[in-house]
GROMACS .gro file of C-alpha atoms in nm:
model
  192
    1MET     CA    1   2.303   1.461  -3.143
    2PHE     CA    2   2.654   1.340  -3.063
    3GLU     CA    3   2.930   1.374  -3.320
    4LEU     CA    4   3.283   1.235  -3.303
    5SER     CA    5   3.558   1.492  -3.254
    6ALA     CA    6   3.933   1.487  -3.313
    7GLU     CA    7   3.981   1.661  -2.977
    8ASP     CA    8   3.920   1.563  -2.615
    9ARG     CA    9   3.625   1.751  -2.465
   10VAL     CA   10   3.376   1.780  -2.179
   11ILE     CA   11   3.009   1.735  -2.270
   12LYS     CA   12   2.696   1.778  -2.055
   13VAL     CA   13   2.513   1.443  -2.045
   14PHE     CA   14   2.218   1.289  -1.865
   15ASN     CA   15   2.290   0.955  -1.699
   16PHE     CA   16   2.031   0.680  -1.669
   17SER     CA   17   2.019   0.358  -1.468
   18PRO     CA   18   2.149   0.048  -1.648
   19LEU     CA   19   1.870  -0.155  -1.479
   20THR     CA   20   1.559   0.062  -1.522
   21ASN     CA   21   1.679   0.330  -1.768
   22GLU     CA   22   1.539   0.593  -1.532
   23LEU     CA   23   1.713   0.929  -1.507
   24VAL     CA   24   1.998   0.936  -1.257
   25GLY     CA   25   2.089   1.298  -1.324
   26PRO     CA   26   2.302   1.540  -1.527
   27ALA     CA   27   2.679   1.519  -1.536
   28ASP     CA   28   2.982   1.647  -1.724
   29ALA     CA   29   3.137   1.362  -1.922
   30TRP     CA   30   3.500   1.363  -2.036
   31VAL     CA   31   3.502   1.233  -2.393
   32VAL     CA   32   3.838   1.131  -2.537
   33ALA     CA   33   3.904   1.226  -2.901
   34ASN     CA   34   3.748   0.993  -3.161
   35THR     CA   35   3.539   0.803  -2.902
   36GLY     CA   36   3.170   0.797  -2.824
   37LEU     CA   37   2.962   0.881  -2.521
   38PRO     CA   38   3.007   0.679  -2.203
   39ALA     CA   39   2.758   0.397  -2.143
   40HIS     CA   40   2.415   0.473  -1.997
   41CYS     CA   41   2.399   0.841  -2.083
   42THR     CA   42   2.264   1.070  -2.352
   43MET     CA   43   2.296   1.432  -2.450
   44GLU     CA   44   1.919   1.454  -2.498
   45LYS     CA   45   1.759   1.661  -2.222
   46PRO     CA   46   1.497   1.467  -2.020
   47PRO     CA   47   1.140   1.595  -1.984
   48VAL     CA   48   1.013   1.769  -1.674
   49VAL     CA   49   0.809   1.509  -1.485
   50LYS     CA   50   0.511   1.539  -1.252
   51ALA     CA   51   0.481   1.393  -0.903
   52ASN     CA   52   0.473   1.011  -0.913
   53GLN     CA   53   0.653   1.009  -1.249
   54VAL     CA   54   1.012   0.946  -1.352
   55ALA     CA   55   1.196   1.013  -1.678
   56VAL     CA   56   1.300   0.689  -1.852
   57TYR     CA   57   1.527   0.667  -2.156
   58THR     CA   58   1.399   0.442  -2.436
   59GLU     CA   59   1.513   0.366  -2.791
   60SER     CA   60   1.299   0.656  -2.911
   61GLY     CA   61   1.415   0.899  -2.641
   62TRP     CA   62   1.297   1.008  -2.298
   63LYS     CA   63   0.948   0.920  -2.175
   64ALA     CA   64   0.772   1.012  -1.852
   65LEU     CA   65   0.649   0.694  -1.680
   66GLU     CA   66   0.443   0.653  -1.366
   67ASP     CA   67   0.652   0.567  -1.062
   68LEU     CA   68   0.424   0.386  -0.819
   69ARG     CA   69   0.693   0.164  -0.668
   70GLY     CA   70   0.613   0.087  -0.306
   71VAL     CA   71   0.239   0.151  -0.350
   72VAL     CA   72   0.017  -0.136  -0.231
   73VAL     CA   73  -0.223  -0.267  -0.495
   74TYR     CA   74  -0.475  -0.550  -0.482
   75ASP     CA   75  -0.522  -0.839  -0.722
   76LYS     CA   76  -0.871  -0.819  -0.873
   77ALA     CA   77  -0.902  -1.200  -0.883
   78THR     CA   78  -0.785  -1.279  -0.529
   79GLY     CA   79  -0.790  -0.951  -0.335
   80GLU     CA   80  -0.432  -1.018  -0.228
   81GLY     CA   81  -0.225  -0.706  -0.162
   82THR     CA   82   0.125  -0.659  -0.305
   83ARG     CA   83   0.366  -0.370  -0.345
   84ILE     CA   84   0.445  -0.239  -0.692
   85ASP     CA   85   0.813  -0.291  -0.770
   86ALA     CA   86   0.834  -0.179  -1.133
   87LEU     CA   87   0.791   0.145  -1.324
   88GLY     CA   88   0.471   0.208  -1.515
   89PRO     CA   89   0.099   0.221  -1.445
   90ILE     CA   90  -0.094  -0.015  -1.221
   91PRO     CA   91  -0.139  -0.342  -1.416
   92ASP     CA   92  -0.493  -0.408  -1.542
   93SER     CA   93  -0.518  -0.712  -1.314
   94LYS     CA   94  -0.467  -0.492  -1.004
   95THR     CA   95  -0.640  -0.199  -0.833
   96HIS     CA   96  -0.539   0.053  -0.570
   97LEU     CA   97  -0.876  -0.002  -0.398
   98MET     CA   98  -0.849  -0.230  -0.096
   99PRO     CA   99  -1.113  -0.501  -0.043
  100LEU     CA  100  -1.295  -0.456   0.289
  101SER     CA  101  -1.349  -0.824   0.364
  102LYS     CA  102  -1.225  -1.165   0.256
  103PHE     CA  103  -1.561  -1.207   0.081
  104ASP     CA  104  -1.522  -0.907  -0.150
  105VAL     CA  105  -1.511  -0.969  -0.527
  106TRP     CA  106  -1.418  -0.724  -0.803
  107ASN     CA  107  -1.717  -0.625  -1.019
  108GLY     CA  108  -1.513  -0.438  -1.281
  109LYS     CA  109  -1.527  -0.104  -1.100
  110LYS     CA  110  -1.517  -0.173  -0.727
  111TRP     CA  111  -1.516  -0.442  -0.459
  112VAL     CA  112  -1.857  -0.580  -0.361
  113LYS     CA  113  -1.925  -0.832  -0.089
  114ASP     CA  114  -2.026  -1.181  -0.205
  115LYS     CA  115  -2.293  -1.227   0.060
  116GLU     CA  116  -2.367  -1.584  -0.047
  117ALA     CA  117  -2.003  -1.689  -0.005
  118GLU     CA  118  -1.991  -1.517   0.334
  119LYS     CA  119  -2.313  -1.689   0.446
  120ASN     CA  120  -2.190  -2.031   0.327
  121THR     CA  121  -1.863  -1.986   0.515
  122LEU     CA  122  -2.044  -1.884   0.833
  123ILE     CA  123  -2.278  -2.185   0.801
  124ASN     CA  124  -1.982  -2.419   0.752
  125GLN     CA  125  -1.810  -2.268   1.056
  126ALA     CA  126  -2.126  -2.311   1.265
  127PHE     CA  127  -2.162  -2.670   1.142
  128GLN     CA  128  -1.800  -2.741   1.243
  129ASP     CA  129  -1.856  -2.571   1.579
  130ARG     CA  130  -2.163  -2.789   1.643
  131LYS     CA  131  -1.964  -3.099   1.547
  132GLU     CA  132  -1.692  -3.010   1.801
  133ARG     CA  133  -1.951  -2.939   2.072
  134MET     CA  134  -2.124  -3.272   1.998
  135ALA     CA  135  -1.790  -3.455   2.028
  136MET     CA  136  -1.726  -3.295   2.367
  137ALA     CA  137  -2.078  -3.384   2.479
  138ALA     CA  138  -2.030  -3.745   2.366
  139GLU     CA  139  -1.703  -3.769   2.560
  140ASN     CA  140  -1.868  -3.646   2.880
  141ILE     CA  141  -2.173  -3.869   2.827
  142ASN     CA  142  -1.949  -4.175   2.774
  143ILE     CA  143  -1.766  -4.115   3.102
  144LEU     CA  144  -2.087  -4.055   3.297
  145THR     CA  145  -2.266  -4.350   3.131
  146PHE     CA  146  -1.982  -4.581   3.237
  147ALA     CA  147  -2.008  -4.446   3.593
  148LYS     CA  148  -2.384  -4.514   3.590
  149GLU     CA  149  -2.362  -4.861   3.433
  150SER     CA  150  -2.085  -4.969   3.667
  151GLU     CA  151  -2.294  -4.839   3.960
  152GLN     CA  152  -2.019  -4.594   4.061
  153ALA     CA  153  -2.204  -4.273   3.973
  154THR     CA  154  -2.281  -4.018   4.241
  155LYS     CA  155  -2.613  -3.830   4.248
  156GLU     CA  156  -2.434  -3.526   4.103
  157GLU     CA  157  -2.290  -3.738   3.821
  158LEU     CA  158  -2.633  -3.883   3.739
  159MET     CA  159  -2.776  -3.531   3.720
  160LEU     CA  160  -2.478  -3.424   3.509
  161LEU     CA  161  -2.537  -3.720   3.273
  162ILE     CA  162  -2.893  -3.602   3.215
  163ALA     CA  163  -2.770  -3.244   3.165
  164TRP     CA  164  -2.514  -3.357   2.904
  165GLN     CA  165  -2.772  -3.573   2.725
  166ASN     CA  166  -3.014  -3.279   2.714
  167TYR     CA  167  -2.734  -3.052   2.593
  168ARG     CA  168  -2.651  -3.295   2.310
  169LEU     CA  169  -3.019  -3.312   2.214
  170GLN     CA  170  -3.041  -2.931   2.210
  171LEU     CA  171  -2.725  -2.916   1.995
  172SER     CA  172  -2.882  -3.153   1.742
  173ARG     CA  173  -3.172  -2.909   1.708
  174VAL     CA  174  -2.958  -2.599   1.651
  175ASP     CA  175  -3.029  -2.442   1.312
  176VAL     CA  176  -2.681  -2.366   1.177
  177SER     CA  177  -2.834  -2.206   0.868
  178LYS     CA  178  -2.899  -1.899   1.086
  179ALA     CA  179  -2.523  -1.835   1.119
  180PRO     CA  180  -2.380  -1.608   1.243
  181ASP     CA  181  -2.690  -1.565   1.463
  182VAL     CA  182  -2.684  -1.917   1.607
  183ALA     CA  183  -2.843  -1.962   1.950
  184TRP     CA  184  -2.613  -2.213   2.119
  185PRO     CA  185  -2.744  -2.390   2.430
  186GLY     CA  186  -2.558  -2.341   2.757
  187GLU     CA  187  -2.293  -2.603   2.822
  188PRO     CA  188  -2.302  -2.813   3.142
  189ALA     CA  189  -1.994  -2.849   3.361
  190ASN     CA  190  -1.723  -3.085   3.231
  191VAL     CA  191  -1.671  -3.420   3.401
  192ALA     CA  192  -1.296  -3.439   3.348
   0.00000   0.00000   0.00000
């Protein structure tokens, strides 16, 4: 414990960071007569800390806190990864376990895949893919239909019109609920 003295003196102190209160290291402090210790230091010896710990000075003295700064952790609600930037243990809302897919959900102990969410996403993607293929088929059919109706179509274009109409029909029959194992029909050659 520090006591005022009528004489100047050198005292061994332990400095700590003004931002985090973590141990900076020991030093010899010059203390002028009738003054106190310099800011951000104490005469109390810090504890010996283990790997991934740091000594931090608190109102009640030194404590050993976990130092996981820089470690990537994952939010249990979103799976989003972030780096720890503060002293202390991993927050309860985070885990060091990385999710293996965007469909993983935290079950309280580990990540488990939400197969229903994955299946719904794959079905929606297949539905969107079919919609885009149908739009392309319609565009080609419109061009070829105009060529036929205006009596400008070649034999190849008439055969291509039938191929695109058949392709569109086959697309309408595709079972997107089988995603990702959707059997897409072969696409005819483009007109344009």
